[in-house]
Amino acid sequence: MRKHERPLDELVLTVLSQNTSDRNRDLAYARLRERFSDWRAVREAPVEEVEDAIRCGGLAPTKARRIKAILERLGDDDLRWLADAPLQRAREFLCELPGIGRKTAACVLLFAFGRPEVPIDTHVHRVATRLGLLPQRVGLEEAHDLALRYTADFDPYEFHVLLIRHGRRLCAARRPACERCPVADLCPSSRALAPARGR
């Protein structure tokens, strides 16, 4: 991972990623950047213009209002100070922004600055729970706190990305491919399903 030190870019990109594919997120982000010269221009534009620019990403009315609200709250703050702020304070500040939760805050801190955070999305939550890295039925908020314990032993970026890849390729929500999984013998969920599969 190369930290890119553009936290405001990461924040907007992560808002655009909500409930859509990576492809649609990237297309919406590219169109937003093509349409507006900088974040100030987005902040000052009518919400309808922002909505039009990001329409291809889905949920454009909601995301446009959220992006505008965030940019209005921040003013000219480019968030670069988060690189050196105490981690808890940086996290709290981001979570105080309109519509921003722990996952988005973790994305900004990890991808922009390489800070020890683990964004918990649905893939990470599902796979980490199945593997026994998180307790069963743990909520997303608590899951973020629990996942931080792994950052002492594993690179948080690699931990996050590998769990996402595993969730997309093998450990699908409805039909996990346990028979092809390289960690099936270590996985409590796979062992529990083995009798039903005849393993």
PDB file of C-alpha atoms in Angstrom:
ATOM      1  CA  MET A   1       0.000   0.000   0.000  1.00  0.00           C
ATOM      2  CA  ARG A   2       1.133   3.518  -0.744  1.00  0.00           C
ATOM      3  CA  LYS A   3      -0.512   6.078   1.473  1.00  0.00           C
ATOM      4  CA  HIS A   4      -1.623   8.893  -0.787  1.00  0.00           C
ATOM      5  CA  GLU A   5      -2.090  11.665   1.821  1.00  0.00           C
ATOM      6  CA  ARG A   6      -5.237  13.033   0.143  1.00  0.00           C
ATOM      7  CA  PRO A   7      -7.758  12.511   2.934  1.00  0.00           C
ATOM      8  CA  LEU A   8     -10.508  14.679   1.471  1.00  0.00           C
ATOM      9  CA  ASP A   9     -10.347  12.719  -1.789  1.00  0.00           C
ATOM     10  CA  GLU A  10     -10.577   9.472   0.172  1.00  0.00           C
ATOM     11  CA  LEU A  11     -13.507  10.755   2.211  1.00  0.00           C
ATOM     12  CA  VAL A  12     -15.552  11.682  -0.873  1.00  0.00           C
ATOM     13  CA  LEU A  13     -14.576   8.458  -2.650  1.00  0.00           C
ATOM     14  CA  THR A  14     -15.734   6.400   0.324  1.00  0.00           C
ATOM     15  CA  VAL A  15     -19.065   8.231   0.482  1.00  0.00           C
ATOM     16  CA  LEU A  16     -19.501   7.424  -3.214  1.00  0.00           C
ATOM     17  CA  SER A  17     -18.695   3.746  -2.548  1.00  0.00           C
ATOM     18  CA  GLN A  18     -21.731   3.203  -0.340  1.00  0.00           C
ATOM     19  CA  ASN A  19     -24.180   0.655  -1.796  1.00  0.00           C
ATOM     20  CA  THR A  20     -22.542   0.412  -5.206  1.00  0.00           C
ATOM     21  CA  SER A  21     -19.799  -1.458  -7.044  1.00  0.00           C
ATOM     22  CA  ASP A  22     -16.164  -0.329  -7.185  1.00  0.00           C
ATOM     23  CA  ARG A  23     -16.599   0.369 -10.895  1.00  0.00           C
ATOM     24  CA  ASN A  24     -19.603   2.651 -10.382  1.00  0.00           C
ATOM     25  CA  ARG A  25     -17.892   4.391  -7.460  1.00  0.00           C
ATOM     26  CA  ASP A  26     -14.796   5.101  -9.544  1.00  0.00           C
ATOM     27  CA  LEU A  27     -16.861   6.342 -12.480  1.00  0.00           C
ATOM     28  CA  ALA A  28     -18.888   8.678 -10.251  1.00  0.00           C
ATOM     29  CA  TYR A  29     -15.701  10.007  -8.645  1.00  0.00           C
ATOM     30  CA  ALA A  30     -14.053  10.579 -12.048  1.00  0.00           C
ATOM     31  CA  ARG A  31     -17.108  12.452 -13.331  1.00  0.00           C
ATOM     32  CA  LEU A  32     -17.244  14.588 -10.202  1.00  0.00           C
ATOM     33  CA  ARG A  33     -13.574  15.550 -10.593  1.00  0.00           C
ATOM     34  CA  GLU A  34     -14.034  16.252 -14.309  1.00  0.00           C
ATOM     35  CA  ARG A  35     -17.047  18.469 -13.669  1.00  0.00           C
ATOM     36  CA  PHE A  36     -15.551  20.542 -10.816  1.00  0.00           C
ATOM     37  CA  SER A  37     -12.096  22.078 -10.591  1.00  0.00           C
ATOM     38  CA  ASP A  38     -11.665  21.460  -6.861  1.00  0.00           C
ATOM     39  CA  TRP A  39     -13.575  20.649  -3.654  1.00  0.00           C
ATOM     40  CA  ARG A  40     -14.424  24.304  -3.110  1.00  0.00           C
ATOM     41  CA  ALA A  41     -16.233  24.307  -6.445  1.00  0.00           C
ATOM     42  CA  VAL A  42     -18.200  21.227  -5.360  1.00  0.00           C
ATOM     43  CA  ARG A  43     -19.019  22.905  -2.049  1.00  0.00           C
ATOM     44  CA  GLU A  44     -20.305  26.035  -3.784  1.00  0.00           C
ATOM     45  CA  ALA A  45     -22.207  24.262  -6.581  1.00  0.00           C
ATOM     46  CA  PRO A  46     -25.955  23.671  -6.456  1.00  0.00           C
ATOM     47  CA  VAL A  47     -26.693  20.221  -5.078  1.00  0.00           C
ATOM     48  CA  GLU A  48     -28.459  19.322  -8.350  1.00  0.00           C
ATOM     49  CA  GLU A  49     -25.191  19.757 -10.283  1.00  0.00           C
ATOM     50  CA  VAL A  50     -23.320  17.503  -7.866  1.00  0.00           C
ATOM     51  CA  GLU A  51     -26.140  14.983  -8.080  1.00  0.00           C
ATOM     52  CA  ASP A  52     -26.000  15.028 -11.881  1.00  0.00           C
ATOM     53  CA  ALA A  53     -22.232  14.449 -11.867  1.00  0.00           C
ATOM     54  CA  ILE A  54     -22.405  11.399  -9.603  1.00  0.00           C
ATOM     55  CA  ARG A  55     -25.664   9.870 -10.877  1.00  0.00           C
ATOM     56  CA  CYS A  56     -23.900   6.829 -12.354  1.00  0.00           C
ATOM     57  CA  GLY A  57     -22.792   5.796  -8.850  1.00  0.00           C
ATOM     58  CA  GLY A  58     -26.305   5.247  -7.524  1.00  0.00           C
ATOM     59  CA  LEU A  59     -28.149   6.984  -4.675  1.00  0.00           C
ATOM     60  CA  ALA A  60     -27.073  10.305  -6.182  1.00  0.00           C
ATOM     61  CA  PRO A  61     -29.558  12.537  -4.302  1.00  0.00           C
ATOM     62  CA  THR A  62     -28.471  11.197  -0.908  1.00  0.00           C
ATOM     63  CA  LYS A  63     -24.761  11.140  -1.703  1.00  0.00           C
ATOM     64  CA  ALA A  64     -24.778  14.622  -3.259  1.00  0.00           C
ATOM     65  CA  ARG A  65     -26.418  16.136  -0.179  1.00  0.00           C
ATOM     66  CA  ARG A  66     -24.008  14.276   2.104  1.00  0.00           C
ATOM     67  CA  ILE A  67     -20.911  15.337   0.167  1.00  0.00           C
ATOM     68  CA  LYS A  68     -22.077  18.947   0.125  1.00  0.00           C
ATOM     69  CA  ALA A  69     -22.843  18.868   3.869  1.00  0.00           C
ATOM     70  CA  ILE A  70     -19.395  17.463   4.633  1.00  0.00           C
ATOM     71  CA  LEU A  71     -17.608  20.027   2.474  1.00  0.00           C
ATOM     72  CA  GLU A  72     -19.647  22.856   3.979  1.00  0.00           C
ATOM     73  CA  ARG A  73     -18.803  21.678   7.497  1.00  0.00           C
ATOM     74  CA  LEU A  74     -15.094  21.428   6.662  1.00  0.00           C
ATOM     75  CA  GLY A  75     -14.757  24.720   4.820  1.00  0.00           C
ATOM     76  CA  ASP A  76     -11.149  24.980   3.648  1.00  0.00           C
ATOM     77  CA  ASP A  77      -9.891  22.233   6.003  1.00  0.00           C
ATOM     78  CA  ASP A  78      -8.116  19.662   3.811  1.00  0.00           C
ATOM     79  CA  LEU A  79      -7.850  17.167   6.725  1.00  0.00           C
ATOM     80  CA  ARG A  80      -4.085  16.712   6.350  1.00  0.00           C
ATOM     81  CA  TRP A  81      -3.707  17.369  10.068  1.00  0.00           C
ATOM     82  CA  LEU A  82      -5.268  13.943  10.700  1.00  0.00           C
ATOM     83  CA  ALA A  83      -1.915  12.357   9.814  1.00  0.00           C
ATOM     84  CA  ASP A  84      -0.418  13.513  13.118  1.00  0.00           C
ATOM     85  CA  ALA A  85      -3.475  13.818  15.348  1.00  0.00           C
ATOM     86  CA  PRO A  86      -3.987  11.225  18.093  1.00  0.00           C
ATOM     87  CA  LEU A  87      -5.761   8.314  16.413  1.00  0.00           C
ATOM     88  CA  GLN A  88      -8.819   8.423  18.667  1.00  0.00           C
ATOM     89  CA  ARG A  89      -9.249  12.169  18.106  1.00  0.00           C
ATOM     90  CA  ALA A  90      -8.865  11.770  14.323  1.00  0.00           C
ATOM     91  CA  ARG A  91     -11.463   8.997  14.308  1.00  0.00           C
ATOM     92  CA  GLU A  92     -13.895  10.998  16.454  1.00  0.00           C
ATOM     93  CA  PHE A  93     -13.525  14.087  14.281  1.00  0.00           C
ATOM     94  CA  LEU A  94     -14.358  12.157  11.121  1.00  0.00           C
ATOM     95  CA  CYS A  95     -17.321  10.433  12.753  1.00  0.00           C
ATOM     96  CA  GLU A  96     -18.731  13.838  13.720  1.00  0.00           C
ATOM     97  CA  LEU A  97     -19.075  14.763  10.031  1.00  0.00           C
ATOM     98  CA  PRO A  98     -22.551  14.369   8.471  1.00  0.00           C
ATOM     99  CA  GLY A  99     -23.280  10.732   7.613  1.00  0.00           C
ATOM    100  CA  ILE A 100     -19.786   9.459   8.422  1.00  0.00           C
ATOM    101  CA  GLY A 101     -19.358   6.312  10.495  1.00  0.00           C
ATOM    102  CA  ARG A 102     -16.493   4.124  11.620  1.00  0.00           C
ATOM    103  CA  LYS A 103     -15.977   2.363   8.292  1.00  0.00           C
ATOM    104  CA  THR A 104     -15.568   5.593   6.345  1.00  0.00           C
ATOM    105  CA  ALA A 105     -13.352   7.087   9.048  1.00  0.00           C
ATOM    106  CA  ALA A 106     -11.214   3.936   9.014  1.00  0.00           C
ATOM    107  CA  CYS A 107     -10.904   4.095   5.210  1.00  0.00           C
ATOM    108  CA  VAL A 108      -9.673   7.689   5.341  1.00  0.00           C
ATOM    109  CA  LEU A 109      -7.157   7.008   8.103  1.00  0.00           C
ATOM    110  CA  LEU A 110      -5.838   3.760   6.604  1.00  0.00           C
ATOM    111  CA  PHE A 111      -5.748   4.561   2.894  1.00  0.00           C
ATOM    112  CA  ALA A 112      -4.762   8.230   3.095  1.00  0.00           C
ATOM    113  CA  PHE A 113      -2.212   7.979   5.907  1.00  0.00           C
ATOM    114  CA  GLY A 114      -1.481   4.310   6.566  1.00  0.00           C
ATOM    115  CA  ARG A 115      -2.716   4.648  10.130  1.00  0.00           C
ATOM    116  CA  PRO A 116      -3.577   1.416  11.979  1.00  0.00           C
ATOM    117  CA  GLU A 117      -7.273   1.046  11.215  1.00  0.00           C
ATOM    118  CA  VAL A 118      -9.301  -1.836   9.787  1.00  0.00           C
ATOM    119  CA  PRO A 119     -12.374  -0.784   7.799  1.00  0.00           C
ATOM    120  CA  ILE A 120     -15.138  -3.301   8.471  1.00  0.00           C
ATOM    121  CA  ASP A 121     -17.443  -3.676   5.497  1.00  0.00           C
ATOM    122  CA  THR A 122     -19.850  -6.544   4.880  1.00  0.00           C
ATOM    123  CA  HIS A 123     -17.184  -8.815   3.344  1.00  0.00           C
ATOM    124  CA  VAL A 124     -14.672  -8.224   6.142  1.00  0.00           C
ATOM    125  CA  HIS A 125     -17.342  -8.662   8.812  1.00  0.00           C
ATOM    126  CA  ARG A 126     -18.679 -11.909   7.293  1.00  0.00           C
ATOM    127  CA  VAL A 127     -15.276 -13.520   6.670  1.00  0.00           C
ATOM    128  CA  ALA A 128     -13.731 -12.448   9.982  1.00  0.00           C
ATOM    129  CA  THR A 129     -16.761 -13.804  11.839  1.00  0.00           C
ATOM    130  CA  ARG A 130     -16.722 -17.109   9.949  1.00  0.00           C
ATOM    131  CA  LEU A 131     -12.991 -17.510  10.598  1.00  0.00           C
ATOM    132  CA  GLY A 132     -13.485 -16.845  14.309  1.00  0.00           C
ATOM    133  CA  LEU A 133     -11.493 -13.611  14.229  1.00  0.00           C
ATOM    134  CA  LEU A 134     -14.609 -11.798  15.466  1.00  0.00           C
ATOM    135  CA  PRO A 135     -17.297 -13.225  17.757  1.00  0.00           C
ATOM    136  CA  GLN A 136     -20.589 -14.388  16.267  1.00  0.00           C
ATOM    137  CA  ARG A 137     -23.297 -11.711  16.036  1.00  0.00           C
ATOM    138  CA  VAL A 138     -20.924  -8.865  16.887  1.00  0.00           C
ATOM    139  CA  GLY A 139     -22.168  -5.487  15.643  1.00  0.00           C
ATOM    140  CA  LEU A 140     -20.214  -3.414  13.141  1.00  0.00           C
ATOM    141  CA  GLU A 141     -19.253  -0.722  15.667  1.00  0.00           C
ATOM    142  CA  GLU A 142     -17.827  -3.217  18.137  1.00  0.00           C
ATOM    143  CA  ALA A 143     -16.235  -5.166  15.268  1.00  0.00           C
ATOM    144  CA  HIS A 144     -14.091  -2.122  14.418  1.00  0.00           C
ATOM    145  CA  ASP A 145     -12.772  -1.966  17.971  1.00  0.00           C
ATOM    146  CA  LEU A 146     -12.093  -5.703  18.094  1.00  0.00           C
ATOM    147  CA  ALA A 147     -10.352  -5.728  14.704  1.00  0.00           C
ATOM    148  CA  LEU A 148      -7.857  -3.133  15.947  1.00  0.00           C
ATOM    149  CA  ARG A 149      -6.233  -5.820  18.101  1.00  0.00           C
ATOM    150  CA  TYR A 150      -4.990  -7.503  14.916  1.00  0.00           C
ATOM    151  CA  THR A 151      -3.099  -4.405  13.775  1.00  0.00           C
ATOM    152  CA  ALA A 152      -0.363  -5.176  16.311  1.00  0.00           C
ATOM    153  CA  ASP A 153       0.510  -8.410  14.490  1.00  0.00           C
ATOM    154  CA  PHE A 154      -0.647  -7.843  10.907  1.00  0.00           C
ATOM    155  CA  ASP A 155      -0.432  -5.024   8.421  1.00  0.00           C
ATOM    156  CA  PRO A 156      -3.933  -3.491   8.666  1.00  0.00           C
ATOM    157  CA  TYR A 157      -4.123  -2.787   4.930  1.00  0.00           C
ATOM    158  CA  GLU A 158      -3.196  -6.348   4.007  1.00  0.00           C
ATOM    159  CA  PHE A 159      -5.552  -7.745   6.653  1.00  0.00           C
ATOM    160  CA  HIS A 160      -8.442  -5.677   5.257  1.00  0.00           C
ATOM    161  CA  VAL A 161      -7.762  -6.384   1.581  1.00  0.00           C
ATOM    162  CA  LEU A 162      -7.201 -10.127   2.020  1.00  0.00           C
ATOM    163  CA  LEU A 163     -10.467 -10.554   3.917  1.00  0.00           C
ATOM    164  CA  ILE A 164     -12.329  -8.629   1.198  1.00  0.00           C
ATOM    165  CA  ARG A 165     -10.767 -10.721  -1.567  1.00  0.00           C
ATOM    166  CA  HIS A 166     -11.509 -13.948   0.253  1.00  0.00           C
ATOM    167  CA  GLY A 167     -15.113 -12.846   0.780  1.00  0.00           C
ATOM    168  CA  ARG A 168     -15.580 -11.969  -2.875  1.00  0.00           C
ATOM    169  CA  ARG A 169     -13.827 -15.007  -4.350  1.00  0.00           C
ATOM    170  CA  LEU A 170     -14.623 -17.896  -2.010  1.00  0.00           C
ATOM    171  CA  CYS A 171     -16.401 -17.025   1.212  1.00  0.00           C
ATOM    172  CA  ALA A 172     -19.581 -15.716  -0.398  1.00  0.00           C
ATOM    173  CA  ALA A 173     -22.527 -14.765   1.768  1.00  0.00           C
ATOM    174  CA  ARG A 174     -24.935 -17.480   0.626  1.00  0.00           C
ATOM    175  CA  ARG A 175     -22.759 -20.252  -0.776  1.00  0.00           C
ATOM    176  CA  PRO A 176     -19.224 -20.251   0.592  1.00  0.00           C
ATOM    177  CA  ALA A 177     -16.898 -22.436  -1.487  1.00  0.00           C
ATOM    178  CA  CYS A 178     -15.472 -24.273   1.521  1.00  0.00           C
ATOM    179  CA  GLU A 179     -14.378 -27.208  -0.664  1.00  0.00           C
ATOM    180  CA  ARG A 180     -11.928 -24.889  -2.478  1.00  0.00           C
ATOM    181  CA  CYS A 181     -10.936 -22.773   0.521  1.00  0.00           C
ATOM    182  CA  PRO A 182      -7.234 -22.888   1.495  1.00  0.00           C
ATOM    183  CA  VAL A 183      -8.076 -22.213   5.161  1.00  0.00           C
ATOM    184  CA  ALA A 184     -11.106 -24.504   5.476  1.00  0.00           C
ATOM    185  CA  ASP A 185      -9.321 -26.782   7.954  1.00  0.00           C
ATOM    186  CA  LEU A 186      -8.725 -23.816  10.259  1.00  0.00           C
ATOM    187  CA  CYS A 187     -12.170 -22.292   9.836  1.00  0.00           C
ATOM    188  CA  PRO A 188     -14.756 -22.977  12.566  1.00  0.00           C
ATOM    189  CA  SER A 189     -17.614 -22.288  10.144  1.00  0.00           C
ATOM    190  CA  SER A 190     -16.268 -24.719   7.558  1.00  0.00           C
ATOM    191  CA  ARG A 191     -15.840 -27.438  10.191  1.00  0.00           C
ATOM    192  CA  ALA A 192     -19.416 -26.859  11.364  1.00  0.00           C
ATOM    193  CA  LEU A 193     -20.705 -27.248   7.791  1.00  0.00           C
ATOM    194  CA  ALA A 194     -18.504 -30.276   6.970  1.00  0.00           C
ATOM    195  CA  PRO A 195     -20.974 -32.991   8.073  1.00  0.00           C
ATOM    196  CA  ALA A 196     -23.686 -31.468   5.913  1.00  0.00           C
ATOM    197  CA  ARG A 197     -21.320 -31.461   2.930  1.00  0.00           C
ATOM    198  CA  GLY A 198     -20.104 -35.005   3.595  1.00  0.00           C
ATOM    199  CA  ARG A 199     -16.504 -34.012   4.324  1.00  0.00           C
TER     200      ARG A 199
END
